[in-house]
């Protein structure tokens, strides 16, 4: 089944990439040697990674599939799978950010040129992931609204009530 291209998501990814590129280039001197800034990045992305694991567990729980026929559950499964894949990629961005911070700390006294690029890398992925994370609350609310609507619709069909409340 083909889906329409969601240009709002494409615009969000492009905006996130542009902001991340600017932050990586302009912000690198601000994090270089700044232990507090690095600690903030590590703390924020560690918390976000844990939060996202909880979201993935909740969104992927099969108990929360809408009641009704197996066909309705199958249609919902495909939609939820797409969301889970997006969350998985976001989680990977969080881990890449943390990994680059780790390598930058390990190599800070070894090769300044590599550290420069590692710092730019973790700033890029950090800002990119953070901007994309701003859409998470809306995505979660949408999932919950859809689940509530599915339960209401199922109860209506059980009571032989039409959608307009008759």
Tab-separated table of C-alpha atoms in Angstrom:
chain	number	residue	atom	x	y	z
A	1	UNK	CA	0.000	0.000	0.000
A	2	UNK	CA	1.486	3.322	-1.060
A	3	UNK	CA	1.310	6.320	1.204
A	4	UNK	CA	1.357	9.972	0.267
A	5	UNK	CA	4.575	11.871	0.835
A	6	UNK	CA	4.366	13.908	4.012
A	7	UNK	CA	6.112	17.146	3.095
A	8	UNK	CA	5.829	18.507	6.636
A	9	UNK	CA	8.080	15.664	7.840
A	10	UNK	CA	10.529	16.288	5.010
A	11	UNK	CA	10.634	19.984	5.896
A	12	UNK	CA	11.252	19.123	9.559
A	13	UNK	CA	14.166	16.831	8.662
A	14	UNK	CA	15.672	19.462	6.341
A	15	UNK	CA	15.294	22.182	8.967
A	16	UNK	CA	16.861	19.909	11.583
A	17	UNK	CA	19.792	19.124	9.251
A	18	UNK	CA	20.401	22.814	8.476
A	19	UNK	CA	20.270	23.808	12.140
A	20	UNK	CA	22.504	20.866	13.053
A	21	UNK	CA	25.053	21.825	10.416
A	22	UNK	CA	25.164	25.405	11.652
A	23	UNK	CA	25.437	24.275	15.270
A	24	UNK	CA	28.225	21.837	14.429
A	25	UNK	CA	30.264	24.449	12.596
A	26	UNK	CA	29.602	27.472	14.812
A	27	UNK	CA	29.191	25.686	18.144
A	28	UNK	CA	32.281	23.505	18.109
A	29	UNK	CA	34.545	26.180	19.640
A	30	UNK	CA	31.996	26.554	22.452
A	31	UNK	CA	32.159	22.874	23.471
A	32	UNK	CA	35.877	22.362	22.913
A	33	UNK	CA	37.385	21.904	26.365
A	34	UNK	CA	34.071	22.798	28.013
A	35	UNK	CA	33.427	19.873	30.336
A	36	UNK	CA	30.113	21.268	31.584
A	37	UNK	CA	28.713	21.527	28.055
A	38	UNK	CA	29.762	17.961	27.294
A	39	UNK	CA	28.162	16.777	30.549
A	40	UNK	CA	24.909	18.484	29.579
A	41	UNK	CA	24.935	16.744	26.185
A	42	UNK	CA	25.596	13.363	27.782
A	43	UNK	CA	22.910	13.854	30.436
A	44	UNK	CA	20.256	15.110	28.023
A	45	UNK	CA	20.765	12.333	25.493
A	46	UNK	CA	21.000	9.626	28.140
A	47	UNK	CA	17.641	10.753	29.537
A	48	UNK	CA	16.121	11.068	26.053
A	49	UNK	CA	17.352	7.576	25.136
A	50	UNK	CA	15.730	6.104	28.238
A	51	UNK	CA	12.528	8.012	27.583
A	52	UNK	CA	12.457	6.799	23.982
A	53	UNK	CA	12.929	3.172	25.030
A	54	UNK	CA	9.823	3.553	27.206
A	55	UNK	CA	7.912	5.105	24.300
A	56	UNK	CA	8.926	2.269	21.969
A	57	UNK	CA	7.779	-0.272	24.551
A	58	UNK	CA	4.416	1.461	24.970
A	59	UNK	CA	3.759	2.092	21.270
A	60	UNK	CA	4.797	-1.438	20.346
A	61	UNK	CA	2.705	-3.218	22.977
A	62	UNK	CA	0.381	-5.581	21.069
A	63	UNK	CA	-2.206	-5.371	23.850
A	64	UNK	CA	-2.855	-1.811	22.727
A	65	UNK	CA	-3.927	-2.787	19.198
A	66	UNK	CA	-7.498	-1.673	18.558
A	67	UNK	CA	-10.249	-4.152	19.363
A	68	UNK	CA	-12.109	-5.705	16.492
A	69	UNK	CA	-11.209	-7.944	13.604
A	70	UNK	CA	-7.744	-9.178	12.741
A	71	UNK	CA	-7.875	-7.038	9.601
A	72	UNK	CA	-8.287	-3.866	11.661
A	73	UNK	CA	-5.368	-4.932	13.843
A	74	UNK	CA	-3.271	-5.685	10.751
A	75	UNK	CA	-3.915	-2.221	9.296
A	76	UNK	CA	-2.987	-0.625	12.602
A	77	UNK	CA	0.129	-2.809	12.814
A	78	UNK	CA	1.548	-1.347	9.610
A	79	UNK	CA	1.029	2.203	10.853
A	80	UNK	CA	2.577	1.411	14.235
A	81	UNK	CA	5.528	-0.323	12.564
A	82	UNK	CA	6.312	2.850	10.616
A	83	UNK	CA	6.239	4.849	13.860
A	84	UNK	CA	8.436	2.312	15.618
A	85	UNK	CA	10.979	2.502	12.796
A	86	UNK	CA	11.096	6.309	13.119
A	87	UNK	CA	11.569	5.990	16.884
A	88	UNK	CA	14.308	3.414	16.317
A	89	UNK	CA	16.186	5.835	14.045
A	90	UNK	CA	15.820	8.613	16.597
A	91	UNK	CA	17.167	6.295	19.289
A	92	UNK	CA	20.116	5.496	16.994
A	93	UNK	CA	20.810	9.229	16.622
A	94	UNK	CA	20.863	9.562	20.413
A	95	UNK	CA	23.345	6.710	20.675
A	96	UNK	CA	25.511	8.129	17.879
A	97	UNK	CA	25.639	11.434	19.745
A	98	UNK	CA	26.703	9.692	22.946
A	99	UNK	CA	29.224	7.542	21.092
A	100	UNK	CA	30.866	10.551	19.455
A	101	UNK	CA	31.087	12.318	22.824
A	102	UNK	CA	32.737	9.213	24.269
A	103	UNK	CA	35.334	9.035	21.484
A	104	UNK	CA	35.994	12.774	21.698
A	105	UNK	CA	36.715	12.389	25.413
A	106	UNK	CA	38.949	9.380	24.822
A	107	UNK	CA	40.992	11.134	22.148
A	108	UNK	CA	41.023	14.665	23.597
A	109	UNK	CA	44.767	14.526	24.331
A	110	UNK	CA	45.757	12.396	21.332
A	111	UNK	CA	44.759	14.122	18.104
A	112	UNK	CA	43.225	17.631	18.146
A	113	UNK	CA	42.146	17.393	14.497
A	114	UNK	CA	40.107	14.223	15.075
A	115	UNK	CA	38.635	15.706	18.267
A	116	UNK	CA	37.547	18.786	16.290
A	117	UNK	CA	35.561	16.576	13.906
A	118	UNK	CA	34.204	14.389	16.702
A	119	UNK	CA	32.951	17.505	18.488
A	120	UNK	CA	31.349	18.749	15.298
A	121	UNK	CA	29.861	15.289	14.832
A	122	UNK	CA	28.263	15.073	18.240
A	123	UNK	CA	26.965	18.620	17.919
A	124	UNK	CA	25.499	17.818	14.509
A	125	UNK	CA	23.799	14.599	15.619
A	126	UNK	CA	22.799	16.098	18.959
A	127	UNK	CA	21.053	19.120	17.453
A	128	UNK	CA	19.603	17.029	14.621
A	129	UNK	CA	18.148	14.481	17.055
A	130	UNK	CA	16.960	17.169	19.465
A	131	UNK	CA	15.044	19.065	16.779
A	132	UNK	CA	13.474	15.837	15.524
A	133	UNK	CA	12.562	14.986	19.130
A	134	UNK	CA	10.407	18.098	19.330
A	135	UNK	CA	7.813	16.212	17.273
A	136	UNK	CA	7.632	13.323	19.772
A	137	UNK	CA	4.922	14.712	22.074
A	138	UNK	CA	2.627	15.368	19.123
A	139	UNK	CA	3.296	11.908	17.738
A	140	UNK	CA	2.499	10.288	21.067
A	141	UNK	CA	-0.689	12.286	21.448
A	142	UNK	CA	-1.742	11.233	17.944
A	143	UNK	CA	-1.175	7.553	18.778
A	144	UNK	CA	-3.250	7.853	21.940
A	145	UNK	CA	-6.062	9.758	20.172
A	146	UNK	CA	-6.192	7.081	17.463
A	147	UNK	CA	-6.374	4.332	20.071
A	148	UNK	CA	-9.155	6.092	21.958
A	149	UNK	CA	-11.069	6.678	18.712
A	150	UNK	CA	-10.667	2.993	17.768
A	151	UNK	CA	-12.033	1.843	21.133
A	152	UNK	CA	-14.979	4.256	20.880
A	153	UNK	CA	-15.711	3.117	17.323
A	154	UNK	CA	-15.565	-0.522	18.403
A	155	UNK	CA	-18.011	0.143	21.250
A	156	UNK	CA	-20.322	1.972	18.868
A	157	UNK	CA	-20.314	-0.971	16.496
A	158	UNK	CA	-21.045	-3.337	19.386
A	159	UNK	CA	-24.034	-1.206	20.351
A	160	UNK	CA	-25.102	-0.780	16.696
A	161	UNK	CA	-24.692	2.984	16.946
A	162	UNK	CA	-23.805	4.943	13.836
A	163	UNK	CA	-20.875	7.387	13.808
A	164	UNK	CA	-23.102	10.475	14.043
A	165	UNK	CA	-24.346	9.413	17.498
A	166	UNK	CA	-27.755	8.023	16.510
